[in-house]
């Protein structure tokens, strides 16, 4: 069994919707029509067929209703870590919360923080660098993010996505209440 198939099955077992992504550095979904998986979980047969060892794909997680109203806070790294700048500005109670949330280090040095909400939310930009490039954004319904378990070829850098804070426990992708979510986004802005 491939590492990608194993990762895909794990995410699916956590109630996350997943899709295959191209292992060509584009970070693109491997098929058109993938957005339906914001609302519909793939079947076990889909997962087995998509992630065979010969498929040469990575695993993308699709936020939205099918993933239990998952969103991903996406922090870029341009000369400095937007994540650590944001984290340092959080009050202690929100830092404690963030420390319990699954977070992946991206190949470029950024960070993805996985959050389930009481209801789905579309993606949005929260902060930009002075030259206009996105600094922090919400990847929500209608988006996808590459996840640990992707082969290195999925990212243009040729590096891996790795867990900084792996999902754990009985509720590996916990729900965050709206007031806490709003506070996290407010600090990001």
Backbone as a printed PyTorch tensor [residue, N CA C, xyz], in Angstrom:
tensor([[[  0.8530,  -1.1830,   0.0000],
         [  0.0000,   0.0000,   0.0000],
         [  0.8950,   1.2420,   0.0000]],

        [[  0.5410,   2.2260,  -0.8080],
         [  1.3490,   3.4480,  -0.8780],
         [  1.1130,   4.3200,   0.3520]],

        [[  2.1090,   5.1510,   0.6660],
         [  1.9620,   6.1000,   1.7740],
         [  0.8130,   7.0580,   1.5050]],

        [[  0.6320,   7.4300,   0.2350],
         [ -0.4520,   8.3500,  -0.1250],
         [ -1.8090,   7.6920,   0.1080]],

        [[ -1.9550,   6.4430,  -0.2850],
         [ -3.2090,   5.7250,  -0.0390],
         [ -3.4620,   5.6060,   1.4550]],

        [[ -2.4350,   5.2980,   2.2150],
         [ -2.5840,   5.1920,   3.6730],
         [ -3.0320,   6.5380,   4.2570]],

        [[ -2.4160,   7.6420,   3.8300],
         [ -2.8080,   8.9730,   4.3140],
         [ -4.2420,   9.2870,   3.8960]],

        [[ -4.5880,   8.9880,   2.6490],
         [ -5.9420,   9.2570,   2.1600],
         [ -6.9800,   8.4920,   2.9780]],

        [[ -6.7100,   7.2390,   3.2540],
         [ -7.6580,   6.4410,   4.0540],
         [ -7.7700,   6.9880,   5.4800]],

        [[ -6.6590,   7.4490,   6.0320],
         [ -6.7110,   8.0260,   7.3750],
         [ -7.5940,   9.2800,   7.3810]],

        [[ -7.3610,  10.2010,   6.4440],
         [ -8.1590,  11.4270,   6.3990],
         [ -9.6370,  11.1070,   6.2070]],

        [[ -9.9120,  10.1590,   5.3250],
         [-11.3000,   9.7550,   5.0850],
         [-11.9010,   9.1710,   6.3550]],

        [[-11.1340,   8.4050,   7.1290],
         [-11.6310,   7.8250,   8.3790],
         [-11.9180,   8.9000,   9.4280]],

        [[-11.2960,  10.0590,   9.2820],
         [-11.5340,  11.2010,  10.1820],
         [-12.7210,  12.0380,   9.7200]],

        [[-13.3820,  11.6010,   8.6530],
         [-14.5350,  12.3320,   8.1410],
         [-14.1700,  13.4970,   7.2410]],

        [[-12.9880,  13.4550,   6.6470],
         [-12.5770,  14.5230,   5.7360],
         [-12.7680,  14.0800,   4.2960]],

        [[-13.2230,  14.9990,   3.4770],
         [-13.3450,  14.7440,   2.0560],
         [-11.9780,  14.9440,   1.4120]],

        [[-11.6250,  14.0480,   0.5270],
         [-10.3010,  14.0900,  -0.0930],
         [-10.4230,  13.9030,  -1.5940]],

        [[ -9.4070,  14.3850,  -2.3040],
         [ -9.3110,  14.1980,  -3.7450],
         [ -7.8470,  13.9320,  -4.0980]],

        [[ -7.6000,  13.3520,  -5.2760],
         [ -6.2140,  13.2360,  -5.7280],
         [ -5.7630,  14.5620,  -6.3450]],

        [[ -4.5000,  14.9030,  -6.1300],
         [ -3.9050,  16.0930,  -6.7480],
         [ -2.7150,  15.6520,  -7.5850]],

        [[ -2.4270,  16.4240,  -8.6180],
         [ -1.3360,  16.0880,  -9.5340],
         [  0.0060,  16.1390,  -8.8160]],

        [[  0.8550,  15.2030,  -9.1080],
         [  2.2090,  15.1640,  -8.5510],
         [  3.1730,  15.7760,  -9.5640]],

        [[  2.8580,  17.0250,  -9.9610],
         [  3.6700,  17.7220, -10.9550],
         [  4.0920,  19.1190, -10.5070]],

        [[  3.9160,  19.4200,  -9.2160],
         [  4.2820,  20.7270,  -8.6880],
         [  3.2300,  21.8050,  -8.8830]],

        [[  2.1410,  21.4920,  -9.5540],
         [  1.1030,  22.5040,  -9.8190],
         [  0.1370,  22.6890,  -8.6520]],

        [[  0.0720,  21.7190,  -7.7450],
         [ -0.8690,  21.6940,  -6.6220],
         [ -2.3240,  21.6500,  -7.1060]],

        [[ -2.5330,  21.1790,  -8.3250],
         [ -3.8580,  21.1500,  -8.9460],
         [ -4.5500,  19.8110,  -8.7220]],

        [[ -5.8970,  19.8460,  -8.6200],
         [ -6.6410,  18.5900,  -8.5650],
         [ -6.3690,  17.7460,  -9.8050]],

        [[ -6.4670,  16.4380,  -9.6540],
         [ -6.1670,  15.5090, -10.7430],
         [ -7.3410,  15.3200, -11.7000]],

        [[ -8.5160,  15.8800, -11.3840],
         [ -9.6610,  15.7620, -12.2890],
         [-10.5570,  16.9860, -12.1430]],

        [[-11.3350,  17.2480, -13.1980],
         [-12.3130,  18.3370, -13.1380],
         [-13.5430,  17.8410, -12.3830]],

        [[-14.3280,  18.7560, -11.9000],
         [-15.5360,  18.3950, -11.1550],
         [-15.2760,  18.0290,  -9.7080]],

        [[-14.0630,  18.2500,  -9.2260],
         [-13.6850,  17.8630,  -7.8690],
         [-14.4340,  18.6580,  -6.7980]],

        [[-14.9250,  19.8660,  -7.1250],
         [-15.5750,  20.7160,  -6.1100],
         [-16.8220,  20.0760,  -5.4980]],

        [[-17.4150,  19.1170,  -6.2010],
         [-18.5750,  18.4220,  -5.6300],
         [-18.2100,  17.7650,  -4.3040]],

        [[-16.9100,  17.5010,  -4.1050],
         [-16.4840,  16.8380,  -2.8800],
         [-16.4120,  17.7870,  -1.6910]],

        [[-16.7840,  19.0700,  -1.8890],
         [-17.0240,  19.9560,  -0.7500],
         [-18.2920,  19.5230,  -0.0200]],

        [[-19.2100,  18.8960,  -0.7730],
         [-20.5090,  18.5000,  -0.2250],
         [-20.7170,  16.9990,  -0.1630]],

        [[-19.8500,  16.2300,  -0.8020],
         [-20.0200,  14.7880,  -0.8870],
         [-18.6930,  14.0940,  -0.6110]],

        [[-18.7060,  13.1680,   0.3370],
         [-17.4990,  12.3860,   0.6020],
         [-17.2580,  11.3900,  -0.5260]],

        [[-15.9980,  11.1670,  -0.8740],
         [-15.7180,  10.1150,  -1.8530],
         [-16.0160,   8.7450,  -1.2320]],

        [[-16.3060,   7.7990,  -2.0780],
         [-16.5530,   6.4370,  -1.6010],
         [-15.2170,   5.7440,  -1.3250]],

        [[-15.2930,   4.6320,  -0.6350],
         [-14.0830,   3.8270,  -0.4140],
         [-13.5000,   3.3580,  -1.7460]],

        [[-14.3780,   3.0340,  -2.7060],
         [-13.9030,   2.6210,  -4.0310],
         [-13.1930,   3.7750,  -4.7380]],

        [[-13.7350,   5.0050,  -4.6080],
         [-13.0600,   6.1770,  -5.1750],
         [-11.6450,   6.2840,  -4.6120]],

        [[-11.5440,   6.2160,  -3.2920],
         [-10.2520,   6.3740,  -2.6200],
         [ -9.2760,   5.2960,  -3.0850]],

        [[ -9.7160,   4.0520,  -3.1140],
         [ -8.8390,   2.9580,  -3.5510],
         [ -8.3900,   3.1460,  -4.9950]],

        [[ -9.2780,   3.5980,  -5.8580],
         [ -8.9390,   3.7970,  -7.2620],
         [ -8.0410,   4.9960,  -7.4930]],

        [[ -8.2880,   6.0780,  -6.7770],
         [ -7.5140,   7.3140,  -6.9680],
         [ -6.0760,   7.1800,  -6.4830]],

        [[ -5.8770,   6.4780,  -5.3840],
         [ -4.5860,   6.5190,  -4.6990],
         [ -3.8000,   5.2120,  -4.7960]],

        [[ -3.9360,   4.4880,  -5.8950],
         [ -3.1140,   3.3030,  -6.0870],
         [ -1.6510,   3.7290,  -6.1940]],

        [[ -0.7630,   2.8270,  -5.9090],
         [  0.6680,   3.1720,  -5.9390],
         [  1.1200,   3.6020,  -7.3240]],

        [[  0.4090,   3.1730,  -8.3700],
         [  0.7900,   3.5420,  -9.7360],
         [  0.1940,   4.8830, -10.1710]],

        [[ -0.7000,   5.4640,  -9.3720],
         [ -1.4210,   6.6610,  -9.7980],
         [ -0.5380,   7.9000,  -9.8690]],

        [[  0.4910,   7.9870,  -9.0440],
         [  1.3620,   9.1580,  -9.0710],
         [  0.6450,  10.4410,  -8.7020]],

        [[ -0.1210,  10.4110,  -7.6260],
         [ -0.8710,  11.5800,  -7.1670],
         [ -0.5840,  11.8300,  -5.6900]],

        [[ -0.9880,  13.0040,  -5.2520],
         [ -0.9630,  13.3420,  -3.8420],
         [ -2.3780,  13.4480,  -3.3280]],

        [[ -2.5040,  13.7470,  -2.0440],
         [ -3.8310,  13.8410,  -1.4330],
         [ -4.1420,  15.2990,  -1.0960]],

        [[ -5.3180,  15.7290,  -1.5690],
         [ -5.8340,  17.0520,  -1.2420],
         [ -7.0310,  16.8970,  -0.3210]],

        [[ -7.1000,  17.7450,   0.6880],
         [ -8.2530,  17.7620,   1.5920],
         [ -9.1730,  18.8760,   1.1370]],

        [[-10.4680,  18.5710,   1.0440],
         [-11.4630,  19.5060,   0.5340],
         [-12.2990,  20.0360,   1.6980]],

        [[-12.0960,  21.2980,   2.0940],
         [-12.9250,  21.8720,   3.1530],
         [-14.3920,  21.9700,   2.7340]],

        [[-15.2550,  22.1610,   3.7170],
         [-16.6750,  22.3370,   3.4350],
         [-17.5340,  21.3890,   4.2380]],

        [[-18.8310,  21.3260,   3.8940],
         [-19.7730,  20.4920,   4.6440],
         [-19.3780,  19.0260,   4.7130]],

        [[-18.8830,  18.4540,   3.6040],
         [-18.5360,  17.0280,   3.6040],
         [-17.4080,  16.7130,   4.5710]],

        [[-16.5840,  17.7100,   4.8820],
         [-15.4680,  17.5220,   5.8240],
         [-15.8220,  18.0250,   7.2230]],

        [[-17.1180,  18.0320,   7.5370],
         [-17.5420,  18.4770,   8.8680],
         [-17.3240,  19.9660,   9.0650]],

        [[-17.5340,  20.7310,   7.9850],
         [-17.3860,  22.2010,   8.0100],
         [-15.9500,  22.6290,   8.2960]],

        [[-15.0240,  21.8830,   7.7300],
         [-13.6080,  22.1950,   7.8720],
         [-13.2510,  23.4620,   7.1050]],

        [[-12.3690,  24.2660,   7.6930],
         [-11.6600,  25.3490,   7.0150],
         [-10.1870,  25.1860,   7.3660]],

        [[ -9.3260,  25.7990,   6.5650],
         [ -7.8990,  25.7390,   6.8270],
         [ -7.3590,  27.1660,   6.8110]],

        [[ -6.7440,  27.5660,   7.9160],
         [ -6.0310,  28.8430,   7.9420],
         [ -4.6900,  28.5990,   7.2560]],

        [[ -4.4470,  29.3320,   6.1770],
         [ -3.2650,  29.1280,   5.3450],
         [ -2.3300,  30.3260,   5.5210]],

        [[ -1.1870,  30.0830,   6.1430],
         [ -0.1900,  31.1210,   6.4210],
         [  0.9810,  30.9560,   5.4600]],

        [[  1.3330,  32.0150,   4.7640],
         [  2.4550,  31.9790,   3.8210],
         [  3.7640,  32.2780,   4.5450]],

        [[  4.8470,  32.0470,   3.8390],
         [  6.1770,  32.3570,   4.3480],
         [  6.8980,  33.1260,   3.2480]],

        [[  7.0160,  34.4390,   3.4470],
         [  7.7370,  35.2880,   2.5020],
         [  8.7440,  36.0910,   3.3190]],

        [[  9.9410,  35.5380,   3.4700],
         [ 10.9790,  36.2040,   4.2510],
         [ 10.7960,  36.0630,   5.7540]],

        [[  9.5750,  35.7730,   6.1850],
         [  9.2620,  35.5700,   7.5980],
         [  8.0220,  34.6950,   7.6740]],

        [[  7.7860,  34.1390,   8.8090],
         [  6.6420,  33.2650,   8.9800],
         [  5.4250,  34.0620,   9.4330]],

        [[  4.4160,  34.1350,   8.5650],
         [  3.1670,  34.8030,   8.9320],
         [  2.5210,  34.0880,  10.1160]],

        [[  2.6770,  32.7590,  10.1710],
         [  2.1000,  31.9910,  11.2710],
         [  2.6780,  32.4330,  12.6070]],

        [[  4.0020,  32.5000,  12.7400],
         [  4.5980,  32.8470,  14.0320],
         [  4.3100,  34.2880,  14.4190]],

        [[  4.2370,  35.1710,  13.4500],
         [  3.8490,  36.5610,  13.7270],
         [  2.4320,  36.5880,  14.3060]],

        [[  1.5120,  35.8410,  13.6850],
         [  0.1310,  35.7600,  14.1510],
         [  0.0680,  35.0960,  15.5290]],

        [[  0.7400,  33.9770,  15.6840],
         [  0.7100,  33.2200,  16.9320],
         [  1.1800,  34.0760,  18.1130]],

        [[  2.2260,  34.8570,  17.9100],
         [  2.7550,  35.7080,  18.9880],
         [  1.7600,  36.7870,  19.4060]],

        [[  0.8700,  37.1770,  18.5190],
         [ -0.1320,  38.2100,  18.8250],
         [ -1.3750,  37.6630,  19.5230]],

        [[ -1.5150,  36.3530,  19.5410],
         [ -2.7000,  35.7440,  20.1590],
         [ -2.6440,  35.8590,  21.6690]],

        [[ -3.7920,  36.1230,  22.3180],
         [ -3.8210,  36.0290,  23.7800],
         [ -3.6140,  34.5790,  24.2100]],

        [[ -3.2360,  34.3800,  25.4560],
         [ -2.8860,  33.0440,  25.9570],
         [ -3.9800,  32.0040,  25.7250]],

        [[ -5.2530,  32.3660,  25.9230],
         [ -6.3210,  31.3780,  25.7630],
         [ -6.4330,  30.9140,  24.3100]],

        [[ -6.2060,  31.8150,  23.3660],
         [ -6.2530,  31.4090,  21.9580],
         [ -5.0080,  30.6260,  21.5630]],

        [[ -3.8570,  30.9520,  22.1430],
         [ -2.6520,  30.1410,  21.8930],
         [ -2.8820,  28.7130,  22.3710]],

        [[ -3.4930,  28.5830,  23.5460],
         [ -3.7850,  27.2450,  24.0790],
         [ -4.6970,  26.4760,  23.1250]],

        [[ -5.6950,  27.1600,  22.5650],
         [ -6.5890,  26.5310,  21.6010],
         [ -5.8180,  26.1050,  20.3520]],

        [[ -5.0400,  27.0110,  19.7720],
         [ -4.2830,  26.7140,  18.5560],
         [ -3.3460,  25.5390,  18.7720]],

        [[ -2.7790,  25.4270,  19.9650],
         [ -1.8670,  24.3190,  20.2650],
         [ -2.5550,  22.9540,  20.2060]],

        [[ -3.8970,  22.9280,  20.2520],
         [ -4.6450,  21.6700,  20.1830],
         [ -5.0970,  21.3300,  18.7680]],

        [[ -4.9340,  22.2640,  17.8230],
         [ -5.4390,  22.0760,  16.4670],
         [ -4.3720,  21.4440,  15.5730]],

        [[ -4.7870,  20.5520,  14.6780],
         [ -3.8200,  19.9960,  13.7370],
         [ -3.2150,  21.1120,  12.8810]],

        [[ -1.9170,  21.0490,  12.6840],
         [ -1.2270,  22.0590,  11.8720],
         [ -0.1120,  21.3810,  11.0830]],

        [[ -0.0240,  21.7200,   9.8170],
         [  1.0100,  21.1660,   8.9420],
         [  1.9490,  22.2710,   8.4910]],

        [[  3.2270,  21.9420,   8.4120],
         [  4.2200,  22.8430,   7.8380],
         [  4.2330,  22.5720,   6.3380]],

        [[  4.1100,  23.6330,   5.5470],
         [  4.1210,  23.4830,   4.0990],
         [  5.5590,  23.4430,   3.5890]],

        [[  5.7770,  22.9400,   2.3950],
         [  7.1430,  22.8780,   1.8600],
         [  7.8420,  24.2320,   1.7620]],

        [[  7.0750,  25.3080,   1.6330],
         [  7.6810,  26.6450,   1.5270],
         [  7.9140,  27.2870,   2.8870]],

        [[  7.5790,  26.5770,   3.9730],
         [  7.7770,  27.1140,   5.3190],
         [  6.5380,  27.7460,   5.9160]],

        [[  5.4370,  27.7380,   5.1940],
         [  4.1720,  28.2520,   5.7160],
         [  3.5350,  27.2500,   6.6590]],

        [[  2.2840,  27.4940,   6.9570],
         [  1.5870,  26.6170,   7.8970],
         [  0.1230,  26.5330,   7.4990]],

        [[ -0.4630,  25.3410,   7.6390],
         [ -1.9020,  25.1150,   7.4910],
         [ -2.4340,  24.7060,   8.8520]],

        [[ -3.3980,  25.4570,   9.3770],
         [ -4.0500,  25.1200,  10.6400],
         [ -5.4700,  24.6760,  10.3070]],

        [[ -5.8050,  23.4400,  10.6950],
         [ -7.0850,  22.8230,  10.3630],
         [ -8.0940,  23.0950,  11.4750]],

        [[ -9.2560,  23.6310,  11.0840],
         [-10.2880,  24.0220,  12.0430],
         [-11.6500,  23.5710,  11.5150]],

        [[-12.4160,  22.9010,  12.3570],
         [-13.8140,  22.6200,  12.0260],
         [-14.6740,  23.6610,  12.7230]],

        [[-15.6950,  24.1240,  12.0180],
         [-16.6030,  25.1420,  12.5330],
         [-18.0070,  24.5700,  12.6700]],

        [[-18.9050,  25.2830,  13.3870],
         [-20.2820,  24.8060,  13.4970],
         [-21.0200,  24.7900,  12.1540]],

        [[-20.5640,  25.6020,  11.1820],
         [-21.1640,  25.6650,   9.8580],
         [-20.0620,  25.9980,   8.8570]],

        [[-20.2940,  25.7340,   7.5970],
         [-19.2640,  25.9660,   6.5800],
         [-19.0580,  27.4450,   6.3130]],

        [[-17.8860,  27.7330,   5.7950],
         [-17.5180,  29.1020,   5.4700],
         [-16.7360,  29.0880,   4.1610]],

        [[-16.9930,  30.0880,   3.3020],
         [-16.1880,  30.1680,   2.0790],
         [-14.7940,  30.6820,   2.4100]],

        [[-13.9180,  30.5610,   1.4520],
         [-12.5790,  31.0860,   1.6330],
         [-12.5610,  32.6040,   1.5540]],

        [[-11.5280,  33.1950,   2.1430],
         [-11.3530,  34.6410,   2.0980],
         [ -9.9050,  34.9830,   2.4070]],

        [[ -9.4810,  36.1260,   1.9700],
         [ -8.1450,  36.6360,   2.2940],
         [ -8.2650,  37.4260,   3.5940]],

        [[ -7.3540,  37.1970,   4.5250],
         [ -7.3740,  37.9060,   5.8030],
         [ -6.2890,  38.9610,   5.9010]],

        [[ -5.1440,  38.7220,   5.2680],
         [ -4.0310,  39.6820,   5.3510],
         [ -3.1650,  39.5410,   4.1070]],

        [[ -2.5530,  40.6690,   3.7330],
         [ -1.6480,  40.6940,   2.5810],
         [ -0.3190,  41.3070,   2.9930]],

        [[  0.7290,  40.9210,   2.2820],
         [  2.0250,  41.5720,   2.4420],
         [  1.9520,  42.9480,   1.7760]],

        [[  2.9070,  43.8170,   2.0820],
         [  2.9220,  45.1750,   1.5500],
         [  2.8470,  45.2040,   0.0230]],

        [[  3.4290,  44.2210,  -0.6480],
         [  3.4170,  44.2010,  -2.1150],
         [  2.1820,  43.5160,  -2.6850]],

        [[  1.2050,  43.1980,  -1.8270],
         [ -0.0700,  42.6690,  -2.2910],
         [ -0.2250,  41.1660,  -2.2900]],

        [[  0.8580,  40.4200,  -2.1020],
         [  0.7530,  38.9610,  -2.0790],
         [  0.0060,  38.5130,  -0.8190]],

        [[ -0.7900,  37.4640,  -0.9520],
         [ -1.5490,  36.9470,   0.1840],
         [ -0.6000,  36.4870,   1.2840]],

        [[ -0.9190,  36.8970,   2.5120],
         [ -0.1330,  36.5340,   3.6950],
         [ -0.8590,  35.4560,   4.5000]],

        [[ -2.1640,  35.6940,   4.7400],
         [ -2.9910,  34.7490,   5.4950],
         [ -4.3490,  34.6690,   4.8020]],

        [[ -4.8220,  33.4480,   4.5950],
         [ -6.1500,  33.2870,   4.0080],
         [ -6.8590,  32.0950,   4.6340]],

        [[ -8.1640,  32.0930,   4.4640],
         [ -9.0000,  30.9660,   4.8610],
         [ -9.2760,  30.1670,   3.6000]],

        [[ -8.9340,  28.8960,   3.6490],
         [ -9.2740,  27.9800,   2.5580],
         [-10.5260,  27.2490,   3.0270]],

        [[-11.6730,  27.6220,   2.4340],
         [-12.9510,  27.0830,   2.8620],
         [-13.6410,  26.3060,   1.7670]],

        [[-14.9590,  26.2810,   1.8410],
         [-15.7590,  25.5320,   0.8850],
         [-15.4000,  25.9510,  -0.5410]],

        [[-15.1790,  24.9660,  -1.4050],
         [-14.7990,  25.2290,  -2.7880],
         [-13.3010,  25.2720,  -3.0150]],

        [[-12.5140,  25.0970,  -1.9530],
         [-11.0590,  25.0610,  -2.0580],
         [-10.5550,  23.6530,  -1.7640]],

        [[ -9.2590,  23.4720,  -1.9040],
         [ -8.5890,  22.2530,  -1.4690],
         [ -7.1880,  22.6400,  -1.0260]],

        [[ -6.6240,  21.8390,  -0.1350],
         [ -5.2360,  22.0470,   0.3130],
         [ -4.5070,  20.7160,   0.2530]],

        [[ -3.2540,  20.7720,  -0.1270],
         [ -2.4230,  19.5790,  -0.1020],
         [ -2.0730,  19.2610,   1.3470]],

        [[ -1.9040,  17.9940,   1.6410],
         [ -1.7350,  17.5620,   3.0220],
         [ -0.5460,  16.6260,   3.1720]],

        [[ -0.0720,  16.4460,   4.4080],
         [  0.9500,  15.4260,   4.6420],
         [  0.4900,  14.0880,   4.0770]],

        [[  1.4070,  13.4110,   3.4430],
         [  1.1000,  12.1780,   2.7270],
         [  1.2880,  12.3560,   1.2330]],

        [[  1.3940,  13.6210,   0.7880],
         [  1.6860,  13.8900,  -0.6220],
         [  3.1470,  13.5830,  -0.9000]],

        [[  3.4230,  13.0370,  -2.0720],
         [  4.8340,  12.8830,  -2.4340],
         [  5.4640,  14.2570,  -2.6750]],

        [[  6.7740,  14.3250,  -2.5720],
         [  7.4950,  15.5920,  -2.7230],
         [  7.2260,  16.2540,  -4.0770]],

        [[  6.9150,  15.4640,  -5.0970],
         [  6.6710,  16.0060,  -6.4400],
         [  5.4170,  16.8680,  -6.5220]],

        [[  4.5820,  16.8490,  -5.4940],
         [  3.3450,  17.6390,  -5.5220],
         [  3.6030,  19.1360,  -5.3420]],

        [[  4.7120,  19.4940,  -4.7390],
         [  5.0110,  20.9090,  -4.4990],
         [  6.1630,  21.3360,  -5.3950]],

        [[  6.1210,  22.5730,  -5.9200],
         [  7.1950,  23.0180,  -6.8170],
         [  8.5900,  22.9740,  -6.1890]],

        [[  8.6810,  23.0360,  -4.8700],
         [  9.9810,  23.0050,  -4.1870],
         [ 10.5730,  21.5950,  -4.1330]],

        [[  9.7280,  20.5750,  -4.3480],
         [ 10.1850,  19.1920,  -4.2150],
         [ 10.3120,  18.7460,  -2.7680]],

        [[  9.6980,  19.4990,  -1.8530],
         [  9.7330,  19.1540,  -0.4250],
         [  8.3690,  18.6210,   0.0160]],

        [[  8.3520,  18.0360,   1.2100],
         [  7.1480,  17.4090,   1.7410],
         [  6.3330,  18.3350,   2.6350]],

        [[  5.0370,  18.0470,   2.7220],
         [  4.1590,  18.6070,   3.7530],
         [  4.3420,  17.7110,   4.9740]],

        [[  4.5060,  18.3100,   6.1610],
         [  4.7340,  17.5170,   7.3700],
         [  3.8910,  18.0690,   8.5180]],

        [[  3.4680,  17.1950,   9.3980],
         [  2.6900,  17.6320,  10.5600],
         [  3.5980,  18.3170,  11.5740]],

        [[  3.2330,  19.5280,  11.9780],
         [  3.8580,  20.2120,  13.1140],
         [  3.1250,  19.7940,  14.3790]],

        [[  1.7930,  19.7670,  14.2880],
         [  0.9220,  19.2670,  15.3490],
         [  0.0040,  18.2520,  14.6930]],

        [[  0.3170,  16.9640,  14.8120],
         [ -0.4970,  15.9530,  14.1240],
         [ -1.8930,  15.8420,  14.7290]],

        [[ -2.8820,  15.4470,  13.9040],
         [ -4.2010,  15.1630,  14.4550],
         [ -4.0680,  14.0320,  15.4680]],

        [[ -4.8070,  14.1310,  16.5670],
         [ -4.6600,  13.1200,  17.6180],
         [ -5.9510,  12.9790,  18.4200]],

        [[ -6.0310,  11.9040,  19.1320],
         [ -7.1310,  11.6840,  20.0680],
         [ -8.4120,  11.2200,  19.4020]],

        [[ -9.4660,  11.1940,  20.2150],
         [-10.7740,  10.7460,  19.7400],
         [-11.3880,  11.7200,  18.7450]],

        [[-10.9980,  12.9840,  18.8160],
         [-11.5280,  14.0250,  17.9340],
         [-10.3470,  14.7430,  17.2800]],

        [[ -9.7200,  14.1180,  16.2720],
         [ -8.4810,  14.6590,  15.7250],
         [ -8.6350,  15.9980,  15.0050]],

        [[ -9.8320,  16.3270,  14.5520],
         [-10.1020,  17.6130,  13.8960],
         [-11.2870,  18.2600,  14.6290]],

        [[-11.0150,  18.8900,  15.7890],
         [-12.0930,  19.3690,  16.6540],
         [-12.8210,  20.6070,  16.1110]],

        [[-14.0560,  20.7730,  16.5700],
         [-14.8740,  21.9430,  16.2270],
         [-14.4800,  23.1050,  17.1370]],

        [[-14.3460,  24.2730,  16.5310],
         [-14.0510,  25.5150,  17.2510],
         [-15.3130,  26.3800,  17.1850]],

        [[-15.6850,  26.9540,  18.2960],
         [-16.8960,  27.7800,  18.3410],
         [-16.6840,  29.0910,  17.5950]],

        [[-17.7970,  29.7130,  17.1750],
         [-17.7310,  30.9250,  16.3520],
         [-16.9720,  32.0620,  17.0230]],

        [[-17.1750,  32.2510,  18.3260],
         [-16.5000,  33.3750,  18.9900],
         [-14.9800,  33.1940,  18.9690]],

        [[-14.5250,  31.9650,  19.1590],
         [-13.0850,  31.6980,  19.1010],
         [-12.5630,  31.8580,  17.6660]],

        [[-13.3220,  31.3400,  16.7030],
         [-12.9480,  31.4760,  15.3000],
         [-12.8380,  32.9540,  14.9120]],

        [[-13.8320,  33.7320,  15.3030],
         [-13.8210,  35.1720,  14.9910],
         [-12.6030,  35.8510,  15.5810]],

        [[-12.2570,  35.4860,  16.8070],
         [-11.0840,  36.0780,  17.4600],
         [ -9.7960,  35.7010,  16.7330]],

        [[ -9.6890,  34.4370,  16.2970],
         [ -8.5020,  34.0100,  15.5350],
         [ -8.3720,  34.8090,  14.2400]],

        [[ -9.4910,  34.9980,  13.5470],
         [ -9.4740,  35.7450,  12.2850],
         [ -9.1870,  37.2290,  12.5220]],

        [[ -9.7130,  37.7770,  13.6020],
         [ -9.4820,  39.1810,  13.9170],
         [ -7.9850,  39.4570,  14.1140]],

        [[ -7.3110,  38.5770,  14.8210],
         [ -5.8680,  38.7420,  15.0320],
         [ -5.1370,  38.6060,  13.6860]],

        [[ -5.6060,  37.7190,  12.8230],
         [ -4.9810,  37.5250,  11.5070],
         [ -5.1060,  38.7740,  10.6310]],

        [[ -6.1780,  39.5280,  10.8050],
         [ -6.3940,  40.7120,   9.9850],
         [ -5.5500,  41.8640,  10.4830]]])
